[in-house]
CSV table of C-alpha atoms in Angstrom, one decimal:
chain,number,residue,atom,x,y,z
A,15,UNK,CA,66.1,71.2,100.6
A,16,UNK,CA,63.3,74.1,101.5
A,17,UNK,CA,63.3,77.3,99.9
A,18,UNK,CA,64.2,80.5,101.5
A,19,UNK,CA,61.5,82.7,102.6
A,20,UNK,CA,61.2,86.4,103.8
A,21,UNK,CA,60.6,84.9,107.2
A,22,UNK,CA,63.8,82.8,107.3
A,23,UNK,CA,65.3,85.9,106.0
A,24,UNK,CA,63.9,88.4,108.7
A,25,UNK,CA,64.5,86.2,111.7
A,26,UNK,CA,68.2,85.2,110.3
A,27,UNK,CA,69.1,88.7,110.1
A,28,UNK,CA,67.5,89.7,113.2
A,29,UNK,CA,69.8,86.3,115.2
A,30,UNK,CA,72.9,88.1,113.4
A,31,UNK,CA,72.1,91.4,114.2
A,32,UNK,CA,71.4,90.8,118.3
A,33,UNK,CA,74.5,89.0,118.0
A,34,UNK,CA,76.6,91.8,116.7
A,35,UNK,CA,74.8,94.2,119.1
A,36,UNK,CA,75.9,91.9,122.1
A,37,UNK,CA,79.6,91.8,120.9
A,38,UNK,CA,79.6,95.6,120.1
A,39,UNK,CA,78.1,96.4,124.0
A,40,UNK,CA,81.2,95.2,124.7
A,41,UNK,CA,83.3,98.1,123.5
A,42,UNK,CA,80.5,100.5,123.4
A,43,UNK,CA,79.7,100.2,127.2
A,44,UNK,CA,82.8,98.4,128.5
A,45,UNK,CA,82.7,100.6,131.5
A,46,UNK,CA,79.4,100.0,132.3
A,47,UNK,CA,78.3,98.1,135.7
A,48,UNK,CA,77.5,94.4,136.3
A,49,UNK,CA,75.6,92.9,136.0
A,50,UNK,CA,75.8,93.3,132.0
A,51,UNK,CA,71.7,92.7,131.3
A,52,UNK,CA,72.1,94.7,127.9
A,53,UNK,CA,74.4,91.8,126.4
A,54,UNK,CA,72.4,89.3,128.1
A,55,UNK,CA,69.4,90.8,126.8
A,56,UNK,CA,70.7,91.2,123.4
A,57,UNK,CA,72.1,87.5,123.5
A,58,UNK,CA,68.4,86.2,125.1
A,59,UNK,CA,66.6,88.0,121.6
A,60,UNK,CA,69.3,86.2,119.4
A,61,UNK,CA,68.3,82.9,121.0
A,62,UNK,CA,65.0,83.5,120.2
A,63,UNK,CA,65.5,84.5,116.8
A,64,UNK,CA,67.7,81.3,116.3
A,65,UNK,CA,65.0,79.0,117.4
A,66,UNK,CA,62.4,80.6,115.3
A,67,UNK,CA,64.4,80.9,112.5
A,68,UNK,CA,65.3,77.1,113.0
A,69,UNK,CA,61.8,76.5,113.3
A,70,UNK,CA,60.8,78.6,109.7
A,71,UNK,CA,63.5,77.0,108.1
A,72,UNK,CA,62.2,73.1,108.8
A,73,UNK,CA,58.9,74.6,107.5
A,74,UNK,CA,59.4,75.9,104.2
A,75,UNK,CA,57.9,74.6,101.5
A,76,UNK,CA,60.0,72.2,100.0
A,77,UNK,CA,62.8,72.8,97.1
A,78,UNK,CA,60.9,71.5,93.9
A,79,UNK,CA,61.6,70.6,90.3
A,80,UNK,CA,61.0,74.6,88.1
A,81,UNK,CA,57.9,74.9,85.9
A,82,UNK,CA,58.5,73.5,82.2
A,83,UNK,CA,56.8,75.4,79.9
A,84,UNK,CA,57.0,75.0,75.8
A,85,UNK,CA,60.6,75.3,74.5
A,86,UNK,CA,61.4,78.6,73.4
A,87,UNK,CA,63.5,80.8,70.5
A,88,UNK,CA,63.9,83.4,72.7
A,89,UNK,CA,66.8,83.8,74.4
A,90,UNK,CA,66.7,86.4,77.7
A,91,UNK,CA,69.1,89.5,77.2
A,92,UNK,CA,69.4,90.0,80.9
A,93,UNK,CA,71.5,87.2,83.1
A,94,UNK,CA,71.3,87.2,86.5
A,95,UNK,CA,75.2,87.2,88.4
A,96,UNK,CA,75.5,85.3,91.2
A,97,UNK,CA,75.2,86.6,94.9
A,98,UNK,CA,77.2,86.4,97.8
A,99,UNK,CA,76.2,84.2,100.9
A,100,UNK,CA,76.1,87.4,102.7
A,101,UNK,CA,74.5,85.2,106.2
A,102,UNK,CA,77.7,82.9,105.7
A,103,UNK,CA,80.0,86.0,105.7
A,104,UNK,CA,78.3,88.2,108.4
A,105,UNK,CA,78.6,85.1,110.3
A,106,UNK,CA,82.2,84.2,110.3
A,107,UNK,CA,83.1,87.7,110.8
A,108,UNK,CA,81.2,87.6,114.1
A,109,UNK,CA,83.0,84.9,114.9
A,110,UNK,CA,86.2,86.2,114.2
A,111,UNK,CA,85.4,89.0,116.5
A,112,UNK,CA,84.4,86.7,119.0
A,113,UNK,CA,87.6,86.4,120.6
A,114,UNK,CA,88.7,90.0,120.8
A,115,UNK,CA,85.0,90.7,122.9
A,116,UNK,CA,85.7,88.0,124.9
A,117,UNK,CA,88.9,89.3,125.9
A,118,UNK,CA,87.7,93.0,126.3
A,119,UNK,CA,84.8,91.6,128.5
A,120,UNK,CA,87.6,89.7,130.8
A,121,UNK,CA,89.0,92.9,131.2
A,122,UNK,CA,86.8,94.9,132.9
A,123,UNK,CA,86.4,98.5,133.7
A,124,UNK,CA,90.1,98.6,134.7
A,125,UNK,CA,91.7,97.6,132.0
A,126,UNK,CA,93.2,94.1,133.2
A,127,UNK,CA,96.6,94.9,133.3
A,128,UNK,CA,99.3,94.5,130.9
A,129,UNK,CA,99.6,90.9,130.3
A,130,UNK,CA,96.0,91.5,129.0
A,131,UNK,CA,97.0,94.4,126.8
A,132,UNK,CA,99.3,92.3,125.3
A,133,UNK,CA,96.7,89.8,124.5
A,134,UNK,CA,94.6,92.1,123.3
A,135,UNK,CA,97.2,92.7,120.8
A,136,UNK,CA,98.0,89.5,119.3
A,137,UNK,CA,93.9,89.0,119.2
A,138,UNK,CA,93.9,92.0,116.8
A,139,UNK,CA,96.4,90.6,114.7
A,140,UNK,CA,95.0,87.0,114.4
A,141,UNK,CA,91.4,88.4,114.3
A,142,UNK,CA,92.5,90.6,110.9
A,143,UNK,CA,94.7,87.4,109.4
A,144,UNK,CA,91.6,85.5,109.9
A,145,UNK,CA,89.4,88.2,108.0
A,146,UNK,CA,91.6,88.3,105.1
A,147,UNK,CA,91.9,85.0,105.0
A,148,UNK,CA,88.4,84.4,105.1
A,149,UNK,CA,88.1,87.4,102.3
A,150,UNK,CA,90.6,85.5,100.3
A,151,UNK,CA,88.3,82.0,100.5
A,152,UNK,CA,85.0,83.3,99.7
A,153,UNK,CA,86.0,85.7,97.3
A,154,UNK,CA,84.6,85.2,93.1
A,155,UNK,CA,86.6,88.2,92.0
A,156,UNK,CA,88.4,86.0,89.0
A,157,UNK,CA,85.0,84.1,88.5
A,158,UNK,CA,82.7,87.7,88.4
A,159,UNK,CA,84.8,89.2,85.8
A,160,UNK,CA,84.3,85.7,83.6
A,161,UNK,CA,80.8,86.0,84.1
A,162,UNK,CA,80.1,89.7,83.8
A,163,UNK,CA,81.9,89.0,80.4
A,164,UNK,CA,79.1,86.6,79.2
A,165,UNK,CA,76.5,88.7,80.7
A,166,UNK,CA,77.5,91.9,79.2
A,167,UNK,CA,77.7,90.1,75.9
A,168,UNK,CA,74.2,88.5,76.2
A,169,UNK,CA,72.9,92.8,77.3
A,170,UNK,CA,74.8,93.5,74.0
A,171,UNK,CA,72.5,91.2,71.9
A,172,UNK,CA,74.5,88.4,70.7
A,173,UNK,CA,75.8,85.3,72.5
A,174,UNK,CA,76.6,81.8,71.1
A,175,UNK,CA,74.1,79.3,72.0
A,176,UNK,CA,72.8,75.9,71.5
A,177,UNK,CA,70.1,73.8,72.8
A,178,UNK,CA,70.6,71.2,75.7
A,179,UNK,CA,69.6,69.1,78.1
A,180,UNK,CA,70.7,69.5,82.5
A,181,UNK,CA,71.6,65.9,83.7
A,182,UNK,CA,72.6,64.7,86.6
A,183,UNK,CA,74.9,66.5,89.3
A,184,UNK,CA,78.4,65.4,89.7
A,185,UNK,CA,81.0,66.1,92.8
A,186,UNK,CA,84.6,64.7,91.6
A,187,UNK,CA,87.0,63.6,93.9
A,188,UNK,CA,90.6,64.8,92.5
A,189,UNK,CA,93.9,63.4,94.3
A,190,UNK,CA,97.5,65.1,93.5
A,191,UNK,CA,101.1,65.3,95.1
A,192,UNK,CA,100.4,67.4,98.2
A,193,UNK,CA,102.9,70.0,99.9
A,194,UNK,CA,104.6,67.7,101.9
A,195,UNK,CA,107.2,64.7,100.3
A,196,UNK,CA,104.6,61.8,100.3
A,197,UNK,CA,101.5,63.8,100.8
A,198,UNK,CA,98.4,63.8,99.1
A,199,UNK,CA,96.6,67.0,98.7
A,200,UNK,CA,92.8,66.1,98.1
A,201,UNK,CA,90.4,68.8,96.1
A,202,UNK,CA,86.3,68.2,95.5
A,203,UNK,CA,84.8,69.9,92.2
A,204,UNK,CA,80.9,70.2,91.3
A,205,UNK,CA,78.9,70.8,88.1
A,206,UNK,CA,76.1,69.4,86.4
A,207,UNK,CA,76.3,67.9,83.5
A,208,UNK,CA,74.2,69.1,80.3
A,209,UNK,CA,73.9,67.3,77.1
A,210,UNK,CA,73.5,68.3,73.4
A,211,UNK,CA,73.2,64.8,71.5
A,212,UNK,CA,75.9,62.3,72.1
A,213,UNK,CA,78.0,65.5,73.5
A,214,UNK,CA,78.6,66.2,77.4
A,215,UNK,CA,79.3,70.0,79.0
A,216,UNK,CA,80.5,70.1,82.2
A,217,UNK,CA,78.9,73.4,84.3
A,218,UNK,CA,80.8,73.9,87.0
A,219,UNK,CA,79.8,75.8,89.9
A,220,UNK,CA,79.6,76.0,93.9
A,221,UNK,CA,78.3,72.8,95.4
A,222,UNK,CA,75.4,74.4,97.1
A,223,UNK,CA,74.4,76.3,93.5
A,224,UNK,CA,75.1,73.3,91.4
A,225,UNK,CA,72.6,71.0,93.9
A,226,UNK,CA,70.0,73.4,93.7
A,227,UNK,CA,70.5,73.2,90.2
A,228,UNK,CA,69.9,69.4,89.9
A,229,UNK,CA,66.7,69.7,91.9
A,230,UNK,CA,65.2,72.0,89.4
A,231,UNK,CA,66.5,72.0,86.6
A,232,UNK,CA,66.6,67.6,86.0
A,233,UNK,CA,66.0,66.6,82.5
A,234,UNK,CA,64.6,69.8,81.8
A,235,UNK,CA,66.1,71.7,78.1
A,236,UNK,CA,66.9,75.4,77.6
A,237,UNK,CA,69.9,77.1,76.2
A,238,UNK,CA,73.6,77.0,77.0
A,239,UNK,CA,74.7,80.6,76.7
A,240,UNK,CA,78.6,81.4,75.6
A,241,UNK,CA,80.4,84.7,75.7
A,242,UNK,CA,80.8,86.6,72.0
A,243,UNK,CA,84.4,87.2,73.3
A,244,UNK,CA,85.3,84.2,74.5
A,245,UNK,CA,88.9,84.4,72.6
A,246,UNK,CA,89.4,87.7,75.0
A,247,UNK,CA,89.6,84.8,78.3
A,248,UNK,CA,91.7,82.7,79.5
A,249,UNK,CA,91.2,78.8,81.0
A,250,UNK,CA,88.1,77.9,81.6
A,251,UNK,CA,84.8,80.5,80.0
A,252,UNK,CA,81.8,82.1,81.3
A,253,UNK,CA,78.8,79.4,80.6
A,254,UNK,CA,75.1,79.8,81.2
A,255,UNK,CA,72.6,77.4,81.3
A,256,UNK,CA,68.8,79.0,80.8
A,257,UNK,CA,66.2,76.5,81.6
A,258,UNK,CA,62.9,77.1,79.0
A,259,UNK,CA,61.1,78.2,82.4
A,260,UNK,CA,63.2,81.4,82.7
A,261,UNK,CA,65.8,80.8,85.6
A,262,UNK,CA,69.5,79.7,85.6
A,263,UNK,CA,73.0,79.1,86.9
A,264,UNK,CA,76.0,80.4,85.8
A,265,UNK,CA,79.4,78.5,86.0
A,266,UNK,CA,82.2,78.1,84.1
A,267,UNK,CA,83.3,75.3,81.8
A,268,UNK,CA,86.2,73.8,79.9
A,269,UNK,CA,86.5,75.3,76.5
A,270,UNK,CA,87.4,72.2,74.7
A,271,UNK,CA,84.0,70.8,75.8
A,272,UNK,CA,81.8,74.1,73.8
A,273,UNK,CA,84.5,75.1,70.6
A,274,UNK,CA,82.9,73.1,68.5
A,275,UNK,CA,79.7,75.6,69.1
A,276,UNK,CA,82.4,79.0,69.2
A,277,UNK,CA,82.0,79.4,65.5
A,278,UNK,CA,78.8,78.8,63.8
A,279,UNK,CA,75.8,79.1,67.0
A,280,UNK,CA,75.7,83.0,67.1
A,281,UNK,CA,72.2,83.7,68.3
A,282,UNK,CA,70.8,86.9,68.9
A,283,UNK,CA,69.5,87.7,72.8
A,284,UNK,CA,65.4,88.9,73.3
A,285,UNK,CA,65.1,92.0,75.1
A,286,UNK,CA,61.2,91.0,76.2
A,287,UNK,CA,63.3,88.1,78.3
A,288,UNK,CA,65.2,88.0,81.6
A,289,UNK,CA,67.0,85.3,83.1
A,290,UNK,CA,66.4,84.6,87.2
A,291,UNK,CA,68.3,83.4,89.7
A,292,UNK,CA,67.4,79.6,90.8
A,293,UNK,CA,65.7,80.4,94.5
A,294,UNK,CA,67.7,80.5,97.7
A,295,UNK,CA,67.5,77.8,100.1
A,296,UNK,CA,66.8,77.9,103.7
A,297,UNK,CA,70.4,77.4,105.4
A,298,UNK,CA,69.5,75.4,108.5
A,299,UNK,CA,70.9,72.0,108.6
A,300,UNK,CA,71.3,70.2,111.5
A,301,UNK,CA,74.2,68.7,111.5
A,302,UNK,CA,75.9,72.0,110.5
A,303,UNK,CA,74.2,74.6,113.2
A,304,UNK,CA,73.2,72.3,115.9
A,305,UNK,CA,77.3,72.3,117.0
A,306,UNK,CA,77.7,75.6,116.5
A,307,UNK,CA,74.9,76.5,118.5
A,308,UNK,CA,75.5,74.5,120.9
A,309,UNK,CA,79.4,75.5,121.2
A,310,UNK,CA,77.8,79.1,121.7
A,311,UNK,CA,75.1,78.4,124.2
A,312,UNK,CA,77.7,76.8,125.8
A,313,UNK,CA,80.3,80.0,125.5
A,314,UNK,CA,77.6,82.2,127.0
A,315,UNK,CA,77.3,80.2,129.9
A,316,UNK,CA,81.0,79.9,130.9
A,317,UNK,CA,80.9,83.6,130.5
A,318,UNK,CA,77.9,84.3,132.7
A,319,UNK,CA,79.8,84.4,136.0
A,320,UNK,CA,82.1,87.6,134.7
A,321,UNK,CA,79.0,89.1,132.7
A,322,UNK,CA,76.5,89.0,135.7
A,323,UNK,CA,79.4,89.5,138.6
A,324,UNK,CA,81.8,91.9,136.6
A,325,UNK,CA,84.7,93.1,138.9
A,326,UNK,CA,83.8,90.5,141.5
A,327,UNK,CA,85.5,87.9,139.5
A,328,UNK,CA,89.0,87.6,140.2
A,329,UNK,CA,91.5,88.9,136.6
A,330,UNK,CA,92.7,85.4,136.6
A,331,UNK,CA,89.7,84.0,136.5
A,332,UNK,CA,87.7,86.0,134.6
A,333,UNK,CA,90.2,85.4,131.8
A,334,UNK,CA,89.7,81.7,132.0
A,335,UNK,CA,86.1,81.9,131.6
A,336,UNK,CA,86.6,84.0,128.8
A,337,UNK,CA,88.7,81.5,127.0
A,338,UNK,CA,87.2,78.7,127.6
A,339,UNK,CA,84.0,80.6,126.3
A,340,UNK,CA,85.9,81.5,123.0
A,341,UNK,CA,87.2,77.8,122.6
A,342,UNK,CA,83.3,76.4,123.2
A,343,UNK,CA,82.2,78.7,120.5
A,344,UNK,CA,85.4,78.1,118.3
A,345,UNK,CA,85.0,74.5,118.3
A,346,UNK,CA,81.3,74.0,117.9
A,347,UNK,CA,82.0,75.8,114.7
A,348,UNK,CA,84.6,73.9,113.7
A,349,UNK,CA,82.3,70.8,114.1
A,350,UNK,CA,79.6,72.3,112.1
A,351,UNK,CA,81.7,73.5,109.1
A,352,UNK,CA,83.9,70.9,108.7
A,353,UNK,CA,82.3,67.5,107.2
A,354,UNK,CA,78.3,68.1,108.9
A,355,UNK,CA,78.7,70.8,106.3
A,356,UNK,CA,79.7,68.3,103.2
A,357,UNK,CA,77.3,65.8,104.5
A,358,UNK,CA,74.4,67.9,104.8
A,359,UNK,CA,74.9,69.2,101.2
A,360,UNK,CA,75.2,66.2,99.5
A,361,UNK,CA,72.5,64.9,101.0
A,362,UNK,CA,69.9,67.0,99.4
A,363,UNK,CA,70.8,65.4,96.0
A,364,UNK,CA,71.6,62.0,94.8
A,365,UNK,CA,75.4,63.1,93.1
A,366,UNK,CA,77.3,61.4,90.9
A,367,UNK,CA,80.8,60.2,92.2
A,368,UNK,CA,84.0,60.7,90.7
A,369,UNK,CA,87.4,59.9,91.4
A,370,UNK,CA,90.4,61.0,89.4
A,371,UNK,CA,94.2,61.1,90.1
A,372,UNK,CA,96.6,63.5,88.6
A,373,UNK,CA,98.3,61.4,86.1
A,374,UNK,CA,102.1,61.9,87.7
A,375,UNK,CA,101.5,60.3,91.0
A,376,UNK,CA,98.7,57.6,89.5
């Protein structure tokens, strides 16, 4: 696990941004002359950008355990809220827009007919389910408002809190009756584990955040924060974990695990202190971004033919090109998000393993 740096950040944005400006030629100058070396050109900087972002990422200085300074009374006033993977949304977004350009590009000058038209149609319709369905997954309305709850009271001065210690990571394998008659659905949760005595919390928070956690924040003491108004929220409460050195993650956690410390650990927040965010990681992983770059060098290639001979490519098969260019780059992502994603994560920690059944089909 490597730390994120303003060059993996630069060179990342740049790859997303030449890949944007290669799908939006495609509307922008769709009645422009082939051969197409403005997407090309775009697409040939974004390869560049890839590599050296690849390259920066490998590079970074390693992911290493936070600073442990002297326990402290203080308690920062200011919590920092999570932050969107804004690289991981960009990203599918771009993909979801993949298919549309592809199909505008098959097109052509002319317009391709109606059978294309048509196509075009049902592309804008799955392209916008997929959006809001991708909108619907990586959205932390619910989880915000708990938080901004426990950070607001913490600005306000007072928040309950008591002293503890961050364990190990755990990733808890839960089985229950699935949708289908004798179907199991199967759902993963992740926290780390903090400890006041004899007594176990359970933080829970992404998978990603809660593995960055354990590398920095192992064995380490600070304070477990709890919202002043935690009787005004339902389920699970806001819970903060503030390591001595100043930076920390923010889950949520069962509130039968913390009432015992709801009504006598009020504890008054310093203004001269602010809570950080753990530091971002580099995102390249191999075995999550070697498919997908490979399903989209091999897209671009399948597309070359209708980019550099435009109308001199029969309708037919310019289309078929076109698809199979959308499929490449479809299922190389696929590939990359799907279990190289789960792997590569778990990897970067040595997680605790847990497997529990919902007690009506046990």
């Amino acid at each position: 696990m490597r730390r994120s740096t303003i060059t993996t950040r630069v060179l990342g944005g740049s790859a997303l941004a030449c890949v944007a400006v290669a799908l939006a030629l495609v509307f922008v100058r769709y009645d422009a002359p082939a051969p197409r070396t403005d997407i090309l050109a775009a697409l040939g900087l974004a390869a560049v950008a890839v590599a050296g972002w690849a390259l920066a990422c490998r590079t970074a200085p390693a992911l290493g355990p936070a600073p442990t300074p002297e326990p402290s009374d203080s308690l920062p006033r200011r919590l920092p809220l999570p932050k969107r993977d804004l690289g991981t949304v960009i990203g599918f977004l771009l993909l979801a827009l993949t298919p549309y350009s592809a199909h505008r590009l098959a097109q052509g000058p002319g317009g391709g007919g109606v059978f294309l038209g048509l196509v075009g149609l049902l592309l804008v319709v799955v392209t916008v389910k997929a959006m809001l369905f991708a909108r619907k997954a990586t959205t932390m309305k619910q989880r915000l408002q708990k938080l901004k709850v426990l950070a607001e009271d913490a600005e306000q001065g007072e928040v309950y809190a008591v002293r503890v210690r961050a364990g190990e990571p755990v990733r808890m394998r839960f089985s229950e009756r699935g949708d289908k008659p004798g179907a199991v659905d199967v759902s993963y949760w992740h926290w780390i584990v903090l400890r006041e005595g004899a007594r176990e919390i359970r933080l829970a928070a992404p998978r990603e955040d809660v593995a960055r956690a354990a590398v920095r924040f192992g064995g380490q003491e600070g304070w477990l924060y709890l919202p002043k108004r935690w009787k005004l929220i339902d389920d699970e409460l806001p819970t903060a974990f503030v390591a001595d050195g100043g930076e920390a993650l923010l889950g949520l956690t069962d509130p039968d695990e913390v009432r015992a410390y709801l009504v006598k650990d009020l504890r008054t927040t310093s203004p001269d202190c602010t809570a950080r965010r753990v530091p971002s990681t580099a995102k390249f992983r191999a075995p999550v971004h070697l498919p997908l770059l490979g399903g989209a060098l091999l897209g671009t290639l399948l597309a070359l033919p209708v980019l550099l001979l435009g109308d001199d490519v029969p309708t037919a098969a310019a289309w078929f090109l076109c698809a199979l260019a959308v499929g490449s780059a479809v299922t190389g992502a696929l590939r990359g998000g799907g279990d190289g994603a789960t792997r590569a994560v778990l990897s970067d920690v040595a997680w605790t393993q847990q497997d529990e059944t919902d007690p009506s089909i046990a």
